[in-house]
Amino acid sequence: MSERLRLMAVHAHPDDESSKGAATMARYVDEGVDVLVVTMTGGERGDILNPAMERPDIRENITQVRREEMERAREILGIQQEFAGFVDSGLPEGDPLPPLPEGCFATLPVEEGAAPLVASIRRFRPHVILTYDENGGYPHPDHIMTHKVSMHAFDTAGDPDAYPDAGDPWQPLKLYYFVSFPPERFEALADVLAARGLENPFEEWMKRIEDRARPRWEITTRVHCSEYFGVADEALKAHATQVDPNGFWFAVPNDVVAEAWPTEDYHLVRSVVDTEVPEKDLFAGVREAVRV
């Protein structure tokens, strides 16, 4: 009997799955891999970032609207998706920062926050898990908490003594961090745009993120998925409250992006199967360990 490969991506809010690793997921779905996104919160406290969606009816029903957006994105990507059921923590601003809302996701003990994720792992039985680094990709409280619960769930889902009511134990084989915005990618894109005589819409944005203290993770795994960049764009646009379709994220044609950087990139953090880096496949070593 052969076994289908299974990939799980753990995200903090609706729309995160479409801005990080979406083309990778679309590629693997096309190849027959089962893909599940677990969204830890409902995104209830997210700002409305698309001026066209700044309306009273949207703001009053933001929880339902974001769920509907997630469903549209899920259909575009061809994936499965489920909510873990926690409440968005919001992004605190000010100096000093205000306390987080009581009972929100980022305030919970890690063991409690990981419980529904462990249950999802044991039910879906993923071979590979994707998640955020210690900084959350960027320092949003929910992203950082997503990292913490993902690591805890990876380490405990296979332990029969942990979470005894969450289903039969299952040990995922590999865990990766998203490396979503490596500076090298934007440098390569700047070179291609300059060679074509095109304006670089990311120039000011790159200057801003260069000022942030962020870990620089080695890219261990490059997944070629440029033919799915358009699918990823459509999934991201489905989150209409979160992204302006006329914004700079969509200003560069995908053929230019593909020429500069045709991959989505990852850092291998944990593996219980033999593999050698650099990799071109998230399932490197898994395919040999699992009969597919």
Short mmCIF file of C-alpha atoms in Angstrom, two decimals:
data_model
loop_
_atom_site.label_atom_id
_atom_site.label_comp_id
_atom_site.label_asym_id
_atom_site.label_seq_id
_atom_site.Cartn_x
_atom_site.Cartn_y
_atom_site.Cartn_z
CA MET A 1 0.00 0.00 0.00
CA SER A 2 1.29 3.46 -0.86
CA GLU A 3 0.75 6.46 1.39
CA ARG A 4 -0.03 10.01 0.28
CA LEU A 5 2.38 12.66 1.45
CA ARG A 6 0.93 15.23 3.85
CA LEU A 7 2.03 18.80 4.51
CA MET A 8 0.80 21.08 7.32
CA ALA A 9 1.39 24.83 7.49
CA VAL A 10 0.71 26.58 10.81
CA HIS A 11 -0.24 30.26 10.60
CA ALA A 12 -1.34 32.97 12.99
CA HIS A 13 -4.10 34.71 11.02
CA PRO A 14 -6.18 34.36 7.86
CA ASP A 15 -4.08 35.77 4.96
CA ASP A 16 -0.74 34.58 6.38
CA GLU A 17 -1.08 31.33 4.42
CA SER A 18 -1.41 33.30 1.19
CA SER A 19 1.59 35.58 1.78
CA LYS A 20 4.01 32.89 2.98
CA GLY A 21 4.46 29.61 1.15
CA ALA A 22 1.27 29.77 -0.92
CA ALA A 23 2.91 28.87 -4.24
CA THR A 24 4.67 25.96 -2.54
CA MET A 25 1.36 24.62 -1.27
CA ALA A 26 -0.30 25.03 -4.67
CA ARG A 27 2.55 23.12 -6.32
CA TYR A 28 2.36 20.24 -3.87
CA VAL A 29 -1.43 20.06 -4.16
CA ASP A 30 -0.98 19.77 -7.93
CA GLU A 31 1.44 16.89 -7.31
CA GLY A 32 -1.09 14.99 -5.22
CA VAL A 33 0.07 15.98 -1.73
CA ASP A 34 -2.57 16.53 0.96
CA VAL A 35 -2.08 20.03 2.40
CA LEU A 36 -3.67 21.42 5.56
CA VAL A 37 -3.39 24.97 6.92
CA VAL A 38 -4.07 25.39 10.63
CA THR A 39 -4.94 29.02 11.39
CA MET A 40 -4.43 29.71 15.09
CA THR A 41 -6.68 32.80 15.38
CA GLY A 42 -9.58 34.33 13.52
CA GLY A 43 -7.81 37.61 12.81
CA GLU A 44 -10.55 39.51 14.64
CA ARG A 45 -8.29 42.40 15.67
CA GLY A 46 -6.52 42.85 12.35
CA ASP A 47 -6.55 46.28 10.74
CA ILE A 48 -8.39 46.82 7.47
CA LEU A 49 -5.51 47.52 5.09
CA ASN A 50 -7.46 47.92 1.84
CA PRO A 51 -9.13 51.37 1.65
CA ALA A 52 -11.91 49.96 -0.52
CA MET A 53 -12.96 47.67 2.34
CA GLU A 54 -13.01 50.35 5.04
CA ARG A 55 -16.79 50.32 5.48
CA PRO A 56 -19.03 50.07 8.55
CA ASP A 57 -20.62 46.79 7.40
CA ILE A 58 -17.18 45.21 7.01
CA ARG A 59 -15.81 46.42 10.32
CA GLU A 60 -18.94 45.37 12.23
CA ASN A 61 -18.70 41.83 10.83
CA ILE A 62 -14.94 41.47 10.57
CA THR A 63 -14.82 37.99 12.14
CA GLN A 64 -17.24 36.53 9.60
CA VAL A 65 -15.71 38.49 6.73
CA ARG A 66 -12.25 37.15 7.46
CA ARG A 67 -13.57 33.59 7.62
CA GLU A 68 -15.23 34.06 4.24
CA GLU A 69 -11.99 35.46 2.82
CA MET A 70 -10.13 32.45 4.17
CA GLU A 71 -12.59 30.10 2.52
CA ARG A 72 -12.08 31.79 -0.86
CA ALA A 73 -8.30 31.61 -0.50
CA ARG A 74 -8.55 27.95 0.52
CA GLU A 75 -10.51 27.14 -2.63
CA ILE A 76 -8.01 28.97 -4.85
CA LEU A 77 -5.05 27.11 -3.35
CA GLY A 78 -6.83 23.75 -3.32
CA ILE A 79 -5.92 23.10 0.30
CA GLN A 80 -7.70 22.04 3.47
CA GLN A 81 -7.94 24.56 6.30
CA GLU A 82 -9.13 24.69 9.88
CA PHE A 83 -9.16 27.24 12.68
CA ALA A 84 -7.62 26.40 16.04
CA GLY A 85 -10.20 28.65 17.69
CA PHE A 86 -8.12 31.25 19.52
CA VAL A 87 -8.75 35.00 19.63
CA ASP A 88 -6.44 37.41 17.79
CA SER A 89 -4.12 39.33 20.13
CA GLY A 90 -3.84 42.45 17.98
CA LEU A 91 -0.60 44.34 17.39
CA PRO A 92 0.04 46.64 20.37
CA GLU A 93 1.47 50.08 19.67
CA GLY A 94 2.88 52.79 21.89
CA ASP A 95 5.75 53.37 24.29
CA PRO A 96 5.42 51.64 26.63
CA LEU A 97 3.37 48.99 24.87
CA PRO A 98 -0.09 48.42 26.34
CA PRO A 99 -0.92 44.99 27.78
CA LEU A 100 -2.42 42.40 25.48
CA PRO A 101 -6.17 41.79 25.72
CA GLU A 102 -7.13 39.29 28.39
CA GLY A 103 -7.60 35.77 27.09
CA CYS A 104 -6.10 36.38 23.65
CA PHE A 105 -3.91 33.78 21.98
CA ALA A 106 -0.53 35.28 22.87
CA THR A 107 -1.33 35.41 26.61
CA LEU A 108 -2.05 31.69 26.97
CA PRO A 109 0.32 29.09 28.41
CA VAL A 110 2.12 27.34 25.56
CA GLU A 111 0.75 23.96 26.62
CA GLU A 112 -2.81 25.29 26.32
CA GLY A 113 -2.15 27.04 23.01
CA ALA A 114 -0.63 23.89 21.54
CA ALA A 115 -3.50 21.58 22.50
CA PRO A 116 -5.70 22.02 19.38
CA LEU A 117 -2.61 21.92 17.16
CA VAL A 118 -1.54 18.60 18.67
CA ALA A 119 -5.05 17.30 17.99
CA SER A 120 -4.83 18.51 14.38
CA ILE A 121 -1.44 16.85 13.93
CA ARG A 122 -2.70 13.56 15.30
CA ARG A 123 -5.80 13.70 13.12
CA PHE A 124 -4.13 14.84 9.85
CA ARG A 125 -0.80 13.00 10.44
CA PRO A 126 1.50 15.37 8.50
CA HIS A 127 4.94 14.26 7.42
CA VAL A 128 6.17 17.88 7.19
CA ILE A 129 5.22 21.00 9.17
CA LEU A 130 5.90 24.63 8.19
CA THR A 131 5.88 27.43 10.76
CA TYR A 132 7.53 30.70 11.84
CA ASP A 133 10.90 31.32 13.48
CA GLU A 134 11.40 32.61 17.04
CA ASN A 135 10.74 36.16 15.85
CA GLY A 136 7.49 35.11 14.21
CA GLY A 137 8.76 36.24 10.82
CA TYR A 138 8.02 39.67 12.25
CA PRO A 139 7.37 40.42 15.92
CA HIS A 140 3.60 40.17 16.09
CA PRO A 141 2.57 38.51 19.38
CA ASP A 142 0.45 35.92 17.58
CA HIS A 143 3.25 35.02 15.19
CA ILE A 144 5.68 34.52 18.06
CA MET A 145 3.12 32.41 19.91
CA THR A 146 2.51 30.39 16.75
CA HIS A 147 6.21 29.56 16.70
CA LYS A 148 6.10 28.45 20.33
CA VAL A 149 3.06 26.22 20.00
CA SER A 150 4.33 24.73 16.72
CA MET A 151 7.62 23.67 18.31
CA HIS A 152 5.84 22.29 21.37
CA ALA A 153 3.33 20.39 19.23
CA PHE A 154 6.07 18.90 17.03
CA ASP A 155 7.84 17.63 20.14
CA THR A 156 4.77 16.26 21.92
CA ALA A 157 2.39 15.00 19.22
CA GLY A 158 4.25 11.69 19.10
CA ASP A 159 4.37 11.27 22.87
CA PRO A 160 1.62 8.93 24.10
CA ASP A 161 1.85 10.45 27.58
CA ALA A 162 1.21 14.01 26.33
CA TYR A 163 -2.33 15.22 25.58
CA PRO A 164 -3.86 11.74 26.11
CA ASP A 165 -7.30 12.92 24.95
CA ALA A 166 -6.06 14.44 21.66
CA GLY A 167 -5.96 11.27 19.58
CA ASP A 168 -3.42 8.60 18.72
CA PRO A 169 0.21 9.81 18.81
CA TRP A 170 1.82 10.89 15.54
CA GLN A 171 5.39 12.08 15.05
CA PRO A 172 5.91 14.48 12.11
CA LEU A 173 9.21 13.84 10.32
CA LYS A 174 10.41 17.36 9.46
CA LEU A 175 9.80 20.95 10.54
CA TYR A 176 10.76 24.09 8.63
CA TYR A 177 10.73 27.83 9.18
CA PHE A 178 9.46 30.07 6.41
CA VAL A 179 12.22 32.29 4.99
CA SER A 180 9.75 34.61 3.32
CA PHE A 181 11.65 37.82 2.65
CA PRO A 182 15.37 37.08 2.29
CA PRO A 183 17.26 40.25 1.33
CA GLU A 184 18.98 38.33 -1.47
CA ARG A 185 15.62 37.84 -3.15
CA PHE A 186 14.93 41.56 -3.30
CA GLU A 187 18.47 42.31 -4.40
CA ALA A 188 18.08 39.85 -7.28
CA LEU A 189 14.73 41.38 -8.15
CA ALA A 190 16.23 44.88 -8.11
CA ASP A 191 18.91 43.73 -10.57
CA VAL A 192 16.36 42.26 -12.99
CA LEU A 193 14.15 45.35 -12.77
CA ALA A 194 17.12 47.60 -13.43
CA ALA A 195 18.19 45.47 -16.40
CA ARG A 196 14.70 45.80 -17.87
CA GLY A 197 14.55 49.52 -17.15
CA LEU A 198 11.65 49.09 -14.73
CA GLU A 199 10.97 50.92 -11.47
CA ASN A 200 11.58 49.01 -8.24
CA PRO A 201 8.44 49.35 -6.05
CA PHE A 202 10.13 47.57 -3.13
CA GLU A 203 12.99 50.00 -2.65
CA GLU A 204 11.52 52.00 0.24
CA TRP A 205 10.03 48.90 1.85
CA MET A 206 13.42 47.16 1.80
CA LYS A 207 15.04 50.12 3.53
CA ARG A 208 12.46 49.89 6.32
CA ILE A 209 12.89 46.20 6.99
CA GLU A 210 16.68 46.46 6.86
CA ASP A 211 16.43 48.70 9.92
CA ARG A 212 14.75 45.93 11.92
CA ALA A 213 16.85 43.50 13.92
CA ARG A 214 15.84 40.15 12.45
CA PRO A 215 17.53 36.75 12.43
CA ARG A 216 19.05 35.78 9.09
CA TRP A 217 18.19 32.16 8.58
CA GLU A 218 20.19 30.05 6.17
CA ILE A 219 18.07 28.92 3.24
CA THR A 220 18.40 25.15 3.37
CA THR A 221 15.53 24.35 1.03
CA ARG A 222 14.44 26.10 -2.17
CA VAL A 223 11.15 24.95 -3.65
CA HIS A 224 10.78 25.88 -7.32
CA CYS A 225 7.20 27.04 -7.72
CA SER A 226 7.22 30.10 -10.00
CA GLU A 227 4.45 28.67 -12.19
CA TYR A 228 2.19 29.01 -9.14
CA PHE A 229 3.02 32.63 -8.29
CA GLY A 230 -0.19 33.75 -10.00
CA VAL A 231 -2.25 31.33 -7.92
CA ALA A 232 -0.61 32.70 -4.77
CA ASP A 233 -1.46 36.26 -5.86
CA GLU A 234 -5.11 35.37 -6.36
CA ALA A 235 -5.27 33.69 -2.96
CA LEU A 236 -3.77 36.76 -1.32
CA LYS A 237 -6.22 39.05 -3.12
CA ALA A 238 -9.04 36.93 -1.72
CA HIS A 239 -8.16 38.45 1.65
CA ALA A 240 -9.63 41.74 0.50
CA THR A 241 -9.63 43.39 3.93
CA GLN A 242 -5.91 42.76 4.27
CA VAL A 243 -4.41 43.58 0.90
CA ASP A 244 -4.94 46.29 -1.68
CA PRO A 245 -5.04 44.66 -5.15
CA ASN A 246 -3.52 47.86 -6.52
CA GLY A 247 -0.72 47.85 -3.95
CA PHE A 248 2.99 47.41 -4.52
CA TRP A 249 2.94 43.68 -3.76
CA PHE A 250 1.39 43.11 -7.19
CA ALA A 251 3.28 45.82 -9.09
CA VAL A 252 5.95 43.54 -10.58
CA PRO A 253 4.85 41.00 -13.24
CA ASN A 254 5.32 37.41 -12.16
CA ASP A 255 7.58 36.61 -15.11
CA VAL A 256 10.01 39.22 -13.78
CA VAL A 257 9.78 37.80 -10.27
CA ALA A 258 10.35 34.29 -11.62
CA GLU A 259 13.43 35.39 -13.54
CA ALA A 260 14.91 36.93 -10.41
CA TRP A 261 13.90 34.34 -7.80
CA PRO A 262 11.78 31.34 -8.89
CA THR A 263 11.62 29.67 -5.47
CA GLU A 264 10.01 29.92 -2.06
CA ASP A 265 12.52 29.32 0.66
CA TYR A 266 12.75 27.49 3.97
CA HIS A 267 15.10 26.68 6.83
CA LEU A 268 15.14 23.07 8.03
CA VAL A 269 14.93 23.07 11.84
CA ARG A 270 14.04 19.50 12.83
CA SER A 271 14.29 16.23 10.96
CA VAL A 272 13.95 12.65 12.14
CA VAL A 273 14.79 11.33 8.65
CA ASP A 274 18.10 11.45 6.82
CA THR A 275 18.44 14.33 4.39
CA GLU A 276 21.21 16.48 2.97
CA VAL A 277 21.08 20.23 2.55
CA PRO A 278 20.68 22.12 0.36
CA GLU A 279 17.36 20.59 -0.60
CA LYS A 280 14.91 21.21 -3.45
CA ASP A 281 12.01 19.34 -1.88
CA LEU A 282 10.35 19.64 1.53
CA PHE A 283 9.86 15.89 1.39
CA ALA A 284 13.53 15.07 0.80
CA GLY A 285 14.24 12.04 2.99
CA VAL A 286 10.53 11.61 3.66
CA ARG A 287 9.81 10.01 0.30
CA GLU A 288 12.39 7.34 1.09
CA ALA A 289 11.00 6.76 4.59
CA VAL A 290 7.36 6.61 3.49
CA ARG A 291 6.08 4.35 0.75
CA VAL A 292 4.56 6.74 -1.81
#
